[in-house]
CSV table of C-alpha atoms in Angstrom, one decimal:
chain,number,residue,atom,x,y,z
A,216,MET,CA,-31.6,-8.6,-31.4
A,217,ILE,CA,-32.4,-11.9,-33.4
A,218,GLU,CA,-34.1,-10.7,-36.6
A,219,VAL,CA,-36.5,-12.4,-37.7
A,220,ALA,CA,-36.3,-14.0,-41.4
A,221,ASN,CA,-37.1,-12.4,-44.2
A,222,ARG,CA,-40.0,-14.2,-45.7
A,223,LEU,CA,-41.7,-12.6,-42.7
A,224,GLN,CA,-41.5,-8.6,-44.3
A,225,THR,CA,-43.6,-10.1,-46.9
A,226,VAL,CA,-46.8,-10.8,-45.2
A,227,GLU,CA,-48.6,-9.9,-42.1
A,228,GLU,CA,-50.5,-11.6,-39.7
A,229,TYR,CA,-53.3,-13.1,-41.1
A,230,TYR,CA,-56.4,-11.0,-41.1
A,231,PHE,CA,-59.1,-12.7,-38.8
A,232,SER,CA,-56.8,-13.7,-36.7
A,233,LYS,CA,-55.8,-10.4,-35.5
A,234,LYS,CA,-60.0,-9.0,-36.1
A,235,LEU,CA,-60.9,-12.4,-33.7
A,236,ARG,CA,-58.4,-11.2,-30.8
A,237,GLU,CA,-61.2,-7.6,-31.0
A,238,VAL,CA,-64.3,-9.3,-31.1
A,239,ALA,CA,-63.0,-11.8,-28.4
A,240,ALA,CA,-61.8,-8.8,-26.0
A,241,LEU,CA,-65.6,-6.9,-26.7
A,242,VAL,CA,-67.0,-10.3,-25.9
A,243,ALA,CA,-65.4,-10.4,-23.1
A,244,SER,CA,-66.5,-6.7,-22.4
A,245,GLY,CA,-69.8,-7.8,-22.2
A,246,LYS,CA,-70.4,-6.5,-25.2
A,247,PRO,CA,-73.7,-9.5,-27.0
A,248,ILE,CA,-71.1,-9.6,-30.7
A,249,ILE,CA,-73.5,-11.7,-33.2
A,250,ASN,CA,-69.7,-13.5,-35.6
A,251,LEU,CA,-70.9,-13.5,-39.2
A,252,GLY,CA,-67.6,-13.3,-39.9
A,253,ILE,CA,-66.1,-16.4,-40.4
A,254,GLY,CA,-67.1,-20.2,-42.2
A,255,SER,CA,-66.3,-21.8,-39.5
A,256,PRO,CA,-69.4,-24.3,-38.6
A,257,ASP,CA,-71.3,-24.8,-36.1
A,258,LEU,CA,-73.3,-28.1,-37.1
A,259,GLN,CA,-72.8,-31.3,-36.0
A,260,PRO,CA,-70.9,-34.1,-38.1
A,261,PRO,CA,-72.9,-36.8,-39.0
A,262,LYS,CA,-73.0,-39.9,-35.8
A,263,LYS,CA,-71.4,-41.9,-37.6
A,264,VAL,CA,-68.8,-40.0,-37.7
A,265,ILE,CA,-68.2,-38.9,-34.3
A,266,ASP,CA,-68.5,-42.9,-33.3
A,267,ALA,CA,-66.0,-44.7,-36.2
A,268,LEU,CA,-63.8,-41.3,-33.8
A,269,VAL,CA,-64.6,-42.7,-29.9
A,270,GLU,CA,-64.5,-46.5,-31.3
A,271,GLY,CA,-61.0,-45.5,-33.3
A,272,PHE,CA,-59.5,-45.0,-28.9
A,273,SER,CA,-59.2,-48.4,-28.2
A,274,SER,CA,-57.7,-49.8,-31.8
A,275,PRO,CA,-54.5,-51.1,-30.9
A,276,VAL,CA,-52.9,-49.1,-33.3
A,277,ALA,CA,-54.8,-45.3,-32.2
A,278,HIS,CA,-52.0,-43.7,-30.7
A,279,LYS,CA,-48.8,-44.8,-33.1
A,280,TYR,CA,-47.5,-42.6,-36.1
A,281,GLN,CA,-50.0,-43.4,-39.4
A,282,SER,CA,-48.4,-43.8,-42.4
A,283,TYR,CA,-47.8,-40.1,-44.6
A,284,GLN,CA,-50.2,-41.3,-47.7
A,285,GLY,CA,-52.5,-41.9,-44.9
A,286,LEU,CA,-54.4,-46.0,-43.9
A,287,PRO,CA,-55.3,-47.5,-47.6
A,288,GLU,CA,-59.1,-47.6,-46.6
A,289,LEU,CA,-58.8,-43.8,-46.6
A,290,ARG,CA,-58.0,-43.0,-50.2
A,291,GLU,CA,-60.1,-45.9,-51.5
A,292,ALA,CA,-62.8,-44.1,-49.1
A,293,ILE,CA,-62.0,-40.2,-51.2
A,294,CYS,CA,-61.6,-42.4,-54.6
A,295,GLY,CA,-65.0,-44.4,-54.1
A,296,PHE,CA,-66.3,-40.4,-52.9
A,297,TYR,CA,-64.5,-38.7,-56.2
A,298,LYS,CA,-66.1,-41.4,-58.3
A,299,ASN,CA,-69.8,-41.4,-57.0
A,300,HIS,CA,-70.3,-37.3,-56.4
A,301,PHE,CA,-68.1,-35.7,-59.7
A,302,SER,CA,-67.4,-39.9,-61.9
A,303,VAL,CA,-63.5,-38.7,-61.2
A,304,SER,CA,-61.7,-42.2,-61.8
A,305,LEU,CA,-58.8,-42.2,-59.0
A,306,SER,CA,-55.5,-44.3,-58.1
A,307,PRO,CA,-55.6,-45.0,-54.2
A,308,LEU,CA,-52.1,-45.9,-54.7
A,309,THR,CA,-50.6,-42.1,-56.2
A,310,GLU,CA,-53.0,-40.3,-57.1
A,311,VAL,CA,-54.9,-39.3,-53.7
A,312,LEU,CA,-52.8,-37.4,-50.6
A,313,PRO,CA,-54.8,-36.8,-47.6
A,314,LEU,CA,-54.2,-34.4,-46.4
A,315,MET,CA,-54.2,-32.3,-42.4
A,316,GLY,CA,-56.8,-29.6,-44.2
A,317,SER,CA,-56.5,-28.4,-47.3
A,318,LYS,CA,-55.3,-24.8,-46.3
A,319,GLU,CA,-51.7,-27.3,-45.1
A,320,GLY,CA,-51.8,-27.4,-49.1
A,321,ILE,CA,-51.8,-24.6,-50.8
A,322,MET,CA,-48.7,-24.5,-48.7
A,323,HIS,CA,-47.2,-27.7,-49.7
A,324,ILE,CA,-48.3,-27.3,-53.5
A,325,SER,CA,-46.4,-24.5,-53.5
A,326,MET,CA,-43.3,-24.8,-51.7
A,327,ALA,CA,-43.1,-27.9,-54.2
A,328,TYR,CA,-43.3,-26.0,-57.6
A,329,LEU,CA,-42.6,-22.8,-56.5
A,330,ASN,CA,-38.8,-21.4,-56.7
A,331,GLU,CA,-37.7,-18.0,-56.0
A,332,GLY,CA,-38.5,-15.4,-59.1
A,333,ASP,CA,-41.6,-18.0,-59.8
A,334,ALA,CA,-45.0,-16.4,-60.2
A,335,ALA,CA,-48.9,-17.9,-59.4
A,336,LEU,CA,-52.0,-15.8,-60.6
A,337,ILE,CA,-54.7,-15.2,-57.8
A,338,PRO,CA,-57.5,-14.4,-58.1
A,339,ASN,CA,-58.6,-11.0,-57.2
A,340,PRO,CA,-61.2,-11.2,-55.2
A,341,GLY,CA,-59.9,-14.1,-53.7
A,342,TYR,CA,-59.0,-16.6,-50.5
A,343,PRO,CA,-56.1,-14.5,-49.0
A,344,THR,CA,-53.3,-17.5,-48.4
A,345,TYR,CA,-53.1,-18.0,-51.9
A,346,GLN,CA,-51.0,-14.3,-51.8
A,347,SER,CA,-49.1,-14.9,-48.3
A,348,VAL,CA,-48.2,-18.7,-49.0
A,349,THR,CA,-47.1,-17.3,-52.9
A,350,LYS,CA,-45.5,-14.6,-50.3
A,351,LEU,CA,-43.8,-16.7,-47.8
A,352,VAL,CA,-41.9,-19.6,-50.5
A,353,GLY,CA,-41.0,-16.1,-52.1
A,354,ALA,CA,-42.4,-16.3,-55.2
A,355,GLU,CA,-44.6,-13.9,-57.4
A,356,PRO,CA,-48.0,-12.8,-57.0
A,357,VAL,CA,-49.9,-12.2,-60.0
A,358,PHE,CA,-53.3,-11.0,-60.1
A,359,TYR,CA,-56.6,-11.5,-62.8
A,360,GLU,CA,-59.7,-9.3,-61.9
A,361,LEU,CA,-62.5,-10.9,-61.2
A,362,ASN,CA,-65.7,-8.9,-61.7
A,363,ALA,CA,-69.5,-9.3,-61.4
A,364,ALA,CA,-69.9,-8.7,-65.0
A,365,ASN,CA,-68.1,-11.4,-66.3
A,366,ASN,CA,-69.6,-13.1,-63.0
A,367,TRP,CA,-66.0,-13.8,-61.6
A,368,GLN,CA,-65.1,-16.2,-64.1
A,369,PRO,CA,-61.4,-16.1,-65.1
A,370,ASP,CA,-60.4,-13.5,-68.4
A,371,PHE,CA,-58.8,-15.7,-70.7
A,372,GLU,CA,-58.0,-12.8,-73.0
A,373,ALA,CA,-57.0,-10.4,-70.5
A,374,LEU,CA,-54.6,-13.1,-69.7
A,375,GLU,CA,-53.2,-13.7,-72.5
A,376,LYS,CA,-51.9,-10.4,-72.4
A,377,GLN,CA,-50.5,-10.5,-69.4
A,378,ASP,CA,-46.7,-11.8,-69.0
A,379,LEU,CA,-46.8,-15.4,-68.1
A,380,SER,CA,-42.9,-15.8,-68.3
A,381,ASN,CA,-42.3,-16.9,-64.8
A,382,VAL,CA,-46.2,-17.9,-64.3
A,383,LYS,CA,-45.6,-21.7,-62.2
A,384,ILE,CA,-49.4,-22.0,-60.9
A,385,MET,CA,-52.5,-20.7,-61.3
A,386,TRP,CA,-54.9,-20.8,-58.1
A,387,VAL,CA,-58.6,-21.1,-59.1
A,388,ASN,CA,-61.2,-21.6,-56.4
A,389,TYR,CA,-65.0,-22.7,-57.3
A,390,PRO,CA,-67.7,-22.3,-56.3
A,391,HIS,CA,-65.6,-19.2,-55.2
A,392,MET,CA,-64.8,-18.1,-52.4
A,393,PRO,CA,-65.2,-15.1,-51.2
A,394,THR,CA,-68.9,-14.6,-54.3
A,395,GLY,CA,-70.1,-18.0,-54.2
A,396,ALA,CA,-69.5,-18.0,-58.2
A,397,LEU,CA,-70.1,-20.6,-59.5
A,398,PRO,CA,-68.2,-22.5,-62.5
A,399,SER,CA,-69.7,-21.4,-66.2
A,400,ALA,CA,-70.5,-24.8,-68.7
A,401,SER,CA,-67.6,-24.3,-70.3
A,402,VAL,CA,-64.5,-22.3,-68.0
A,403,TYR,CA,-62.8,-25.6,-66.4
A,404,LYS,CA,-61.9,-26.5,-70.5
A,405,ASP,CA,-60.4,-23.4,-70.9
A,406,LEU,CA,-58.7,-23.7,-67.8
A,407,VAL,CA,-56.5,-26.8,-68.9
A,408,ALA,CA,-56.4,-25.9,-72.2
A,409,PHE,CA,-54.7,-22.7,-70.9
A,410,GLY,CA,-52.2,-24.9,-68.4
A,411,LYS,CA,-51.0,-27.2,-71.6
A,412,LYS,CA,-50.9,-23.5,-73.6
A,413,HIS,CA,-48.9,-21.7,-71.1
A,414,ASN,CA,-47.4,-24.9,-68.6
A,415,ILE,CA,-48.8,-23.7,-65.9
A,416,LEU,CA,-50.1,-26.2,-62.3
A,417,ILE,CA,-54.0,-25.4,-62.4
A,418,VAL,CA,-54.8,-25.7,-58.7
A,419,ASN,CA,-58.7,-26.1,-58.1
A,420,ASP,CA,-59.9,-25.5,-54.2
A,421,ASN,CA,-63.1,-27.1,-54.0
A,422,PRO,CA,-64.2,-26.7,-50.5
A,423,TYR,CA,-67.6,-24.9,-51.0
A,424,THR,CA,-68.9,-27.3,-53.8
A,425,PHE,CA,-71.3,-29.6,-51.9
A,426,ILE,CA,-73.0,-26.1,-50.6
A,427,LEU,CA,-75.6,-24.4,-51.7
A,428,ASN,CA,-75.2,-26.5,-55.0
A,429,ASP,CA,-77.5,-28.4,-57.2
A,430,ASP,CA,-74.7,-29.3,-59.7
A,431,PRO,CA,-71.1,-30.5,-58.1
A,432,ARG,CA,-68.0,-30.6,-60.5
A,433,SER,CA,-64.3,-31.7,-60.4
A,434,ILE,CA,-61.8,-30.1,-62.9
A,435,LEU,CA,-60.7,-33.5,-63.4
A,436,SER,CA,-63.6,-34.6,-64.7
A,437,VAL,CA,-62.1,-32.9,-68.1
A,438,GLU,CA,-60.6,-34.8,-70.9
A,439,GLY,CA,-56.9,-34.6,-69.9
A,440,ALA,CA,-56.8,-32.5,-67.2
A,441,LYS,CA,-54.1,-34.7,-65.2
A,442,GLU,CA,-52.0,-33.1,-66.8
A,443,VAL,CA,-51.9,-30.0,-65.7
A,444,CYS,CA,-54.4,-29.6,-62.6
A,445,LEU,CA,-54.8,-30.5,-59.2
A,446,GLU,CA,-57.9,-29.6,-57.4
A,447,LEU,CA,-57.7,-29.7,-52.8
A,448,ASN,CA,-61.3,-30.4,-51.5
A,449,SER,CA,-62.0,-30.7,-47.8
A,450,LEU,CA,-64.6,-32.1,-45.0
A,451,SER,CA,-63.9,-29.1,-43.7
A,452,LYS,CA,-67.2,-26.9,-44.9
A,453,THR,CA,-69.1,-30.7,-46.4
A,454,PHE,CA,-68.9,-32.0,-43.1
A,455,ASN,CA,-68.8,-30.2,-40.3
A,456,MET,CA,-65.6,-31.3,-39.9
A,457,ALA,CA,-63.6,-27.7,-39.9
A,458,GLY,CA,-61.3,-28.9,-36.5
A,459,TRP,CA,-60.7,-32.4,-37.1
A,460,ARG,CA,-58.4,-30.5,-40.5
A,461,VAL,CA,-58.9,-33.7,-42.8
A,462,GLY,CA,-58.5,-32.3,-45.9
A,463,MET,CA,-57.2,-33.4,-49.4
A,464,VAL,CA,-55.2,-33.7,-52.9
A,465,VAL,CA,-55.8,-35.7,-56.0
A,466,GLY,CA,-54.6,-35.6,-59.3
A,467,ASP,CA,-51.3,-37.1,-61.5
A,468,GLY,CA,-49.5,-39.4,-59.9
A,469,LYS,CA,-46.2,-37.6,-59.9
A,470,HIS,CA,-48.3,-34.1,-59.1
A,471,ILE,CA,-48.7,-35.8,-55.9
A,472,SER,CA,-45.4,-37.6,-56.1
A,473,ASN,CA,-43.6,-34.6,-56.1
A,474,VAL,CA,-46.1,-32.6,-52.7
A,475,LEU,CA,-45.9,-36.1,-50.7
A,476,LYS,CA,-41.8,-34.6,-51.0
A,477,VAL,CA,-42.9,-31.9,-48.6
A,478,LYS,CA,-45.3,-33.2,-46.5
A,479,SER,CA,-43.7,-36.2,-45.7
A,480,ASN,CA,-40.8,-33.8,-44.5
A,481,MET,CA,-43.1,-32.1,-42.3
A,482,ASP,CA,-45.8,-34.3,-40.6
A,483,SER,CA,-46.0,-37.5,-39.1
A,484,GLY,CA,-49.6,-38.5,-39.8
A,485,MET,CA,-52.6,-38.2,-39.4
A,486,PHE,CA,-54.6,-39.3,-36.4
A,487,TYR,CA,-55.9,-42.4,-36.9
A,488,GLY,CA,-59.3,-41.8,-35.4
A,489,ILE,CA,-59.7,-39.0,-37.0
A,490,GLN,CA,-58.5,-41.1,-40.6
A,491,LYS,CA,-61.7,-43.7,-39.6
A,492,GLY,CA,-64.3,-40.4,-39.0
A,493,ALA,CA,-63.4,-39.5,-42.2
A,494,ILE,CA,-63.9,-42.4,-44.2
A,495,GLU,CA,-68.1,-42.3,-42.3
A,496,ALA,CA,-68.2,-39.1,-44.3
A,497,LEU,CA,-67.2,-39.8,-47.0
A,498,ASN,CA,-69.3,-43.1,-47.3
A,499,CYS,CA,-72.0,-40.3,-46.3
A,500,SER,CA,-75.6,-40.8,-48.4
A,501,GLY,CA,-77.1,-38.3,-50.6
A,502,MET,CA,-79.7,-37.7,-47.6
A,503,TRP,CA,-77.1,-36.0,-45.4
A,504,PHE,CA,-76.3,-33.3,-48.2
A,505,SER,CA,-80.4,-32.8,-48.9
A,506,THR,CA,-80.9,-32.5,-44.3
A,507,LEU,CA,-77.6,-30.4,-44.2
A,508,ASN,CA,-78.2,-27.9,-47.2
A,509,SER,CA,-81.9,-27.4,-45.9
A,510,VAL,CA,-80.1,-25.5,-42.7
A,511,TYR,CA,-78.1,-24.0,-44.7
A,512,LYS,CA,-81.2,-22.4,-47.6
A,513,LYS,CA,-83.3,-21.3,-44.0
A,514,ARG,CA,-80.1,-19.1,-42.7
A,515,ARG,CA,-79.3,-17.9,-45.6
A,516,ASP,CA,-82.5,-16.1,-46.4
A,517,LEU,CA,-82.4,-14.7,-43.4
A,518,VAL,CA,-79.0,-13.6,-44.0
A,519,TRP,CA,-81.1,-11.7,-47.7
A,520,GLN,CA,-83.4,-10.1,-45.0
A,521,LEU,CA,-80.6,-9.0,-43.2
A,522,ALA,CA,-79.0,-7.7,-46.6
A,523,ASP,CA,-81.8,-6.6,-47.6
A,524,THR,CA,-81.8,-4.7,-44.2
A,525,LEU,CA,-77.9,-3.1,-44.9
A,526,ASN,CA,-79.5,-1.9,-48.7
A,527,CYS,CA,-76.8,-4.7,-50.1
A,528,THR,CA,-78.1,-6.2,-53.4
A,529,TYR,CA,-76.2,-9.6,-53.9
A,530,ASP,CA,-76.5,-13.0,-56.3
A,531,LYS,CA,-79.5,-15.2,-55.3
A,532,ASP,CA,-77.5,-18.1,-57.7
A,533,ALA,CA,-74.1,-17.7,-55.9
A,534,ALA,CA,-73.8,-21.1,-53.9
A,535,GLY,CA,-71.1,-22.2,-50.9
A,536,LEU,CA,-71.2,-21.6,-47.5
A,537,PHE,CA,-71.5,-17.0,-47.6
A,538,VAL,CA,-73.1,-14.1,-49.0
A,539,TRP,CA,-71.2,-12.4,-50.8
A,540,ALA,CA,-73.2,-8.5,-50.8
A,541,LYS,CA,-73.0,-4.8,-52.8
A,542,LEU,CA,-72.8,-1.9,-50.6
A,543,PRO,CA,-74.5,1.2,-52.0
A,544,GLU,CA,-72.7,3.2,-54.4
A,545,GLY,CA,-69.9,5.6,-52.5
A,546,ILE,CA,-69.7,3.6,-48.6
A,547,GLU,CA,-66.3,1.3,-48.4
A,548,ALA,CA,-66.0,-1.9,-46.4
A,549,GLU,CA,-64.2,-1.4,-43.5
A,550,PRO,CA,-65.0,1.8,-42.1
A,551,PHE,CA,-68.3,0.2,-42.7
A,552,ILE,CA,-68.7,-3.5,-40.5
A,553,ASP,CA,-66.4,-1.1,-38.2
A,554,LYS,CA,-69.0,0.9,-37.7
A,555,VAL,CA,-71.4,-2.3,-37.3
A,556,LEU,CA,-69.4,-3.8,-34.6
A,557,LYS,CA,-69.4,-0.9,-32.7
A,558,GLU,CA,-73.0,0.0,-32.8
A,559,ASN,CA,-74.5,-3.1,-33.8
A,560,HIS,CA,-71.8,-5.2,-32.1
A,561,LEU,CA,-72.8,-7.3,-35.5
A,562,PHE,CA,-69.1,-8.7,-37.3
A,563,ILE,CA,-69.3,-9.1,-41.3
A,564,THR,CA,-66.0,-9.7,-43.1
A,565,PRO,CA,-65.0,-6.5,-45.8
A,566,GLY,CA,-64.5,-7.8,-48.7
A,567,THR,CA,-61.6,-5.5,-48.8
A,568,ILE,CA,-59.6,-8.2,-47.1
A,569,PHE,CA,-59.9,-11.0,-50.6
A,570,GLY,CA,-58.1,-8.2,-52.4
A,571,SER,CA,-59.0,-4.3,-53.9
A,572,LYS,CA,-61.8,-6.0,-55.9
A,573,GLY,CA,-63.0,-6.9,-52.7
A,574,GLU,CA,-63.6,-2.8,-51.9
A,575,GLY,CA,-67.5,-2.3,-51.4
A,576,TYR,CA,-68.6,-5.4,-50.9
A,577,ILE,CA,-68.9,-7.0,-47.5
A,578,ARG,CA,-69.7,-11.3,-47.3
A,579,PHE,CA,-72.0,-12.7,-44.5
A,580,SER,CA,-70.8,-16.0,-43.0
A,581,LEU,CA,-74.4,-18.8,-42.9
A,582,CYS,CA,-72.1,-19.7,-39.7
A,583,GLY,CA,-74.8,-17.9,-37.6
A,584,SER,CA,-77.6,-19.7,-35.4
A,585,THR,CA,-81.8,-18.6,-37.2
A,586,GLU,CA,-81.6,-17.0,-33.6
A,587,ASP,CA,-78.4,-15.5,-34.2
A,588,LEU,CA,-79.5,-13.9,-37.6
A,589,GLU,CA,-83.0,-12.6,-36.3
A,590,GLU,CA,-80.9,-11.0,-33.7
A,591,ALA,CA,-78.8,-9.7,-36.3
A,592,ILE,CA,-81.9,-8.0,-38.5
A,593,ALA,CA,-84.1,-7.3,-35.3
A,594,ARG,CA,-80.6,-4.8,-34.3
A,595,PHE,CA,-80.6,-2.8,-37.9
A,596,LYS,CA,-84.5,-2.1,-37.5
């Protein structure tokens, strides 16, 4: 028997990969499942984005290998986007790297900076991929706990008491997923100072900043942030382009160059038409964001009604594509969502997949139609 690599002993199959097979089996058996578990936008991208993709097929260079660094005009569009929305100036030549979705950036950054025996600071609760990728590259996950009492912000006093000697990377994510917490007024400055003090690369994963958020922010807007920070961003949520796999990592040229060394050995460039569509998305006017968020506001109101029906509590000031809801005292997340799936045919995400601090919480996605959300409420009434 051929033995698998040792690294596979450190991780399990991604939760949604397994759970969605169960959900699919229920659907196949005729169960009317409503899926509020994952953040896969069901809305369409802007029309001009689709048009640009279609037009791209007829280009004489469309089907050739593309640049590892993306089209120059795509990098220019990313720089313009950051300048317009975050007041952050970037060089399109050295400080921008398009990605096939920001998720691959987590792997590329980890491979560029983490050796076996190094450590990465990971939020608890937080996106599970930070932990799994850290393990896959042979490094050690070191968790820093977040809680509602501190509005899901890092406790820097507690961090200073931890052994940071082997920490090379700190993963940060605001607006926070899964809780939707927004960054406090000082947290980005504090993170930059922390990174400089301990020689730690701070990576802000920022794909939700334009969803139900009136104050989009980038960690790179902090003076001196480029020295110790990278930021990941994505078109998946902002422009309903999850399946297109378009993201970016931005920051100082020396960091981008290191990530490119990894990426250029793992793929051969993004499809031309997708890049042309991404350019159009990045150049959208503010009306796009207003229209998108008007839909999500209506959906969020319905999800709040659903959470009320389940006797959950939640933060109405949270942002992003989800509603993070606290279950009544004493109810565990995973048995609860399994019961709801079996009896009410509604799939909700248990907070425990995001870490131990997610126990007692569930997460609702806003990627369900008004009709589905109204039906979900009706099933519990």
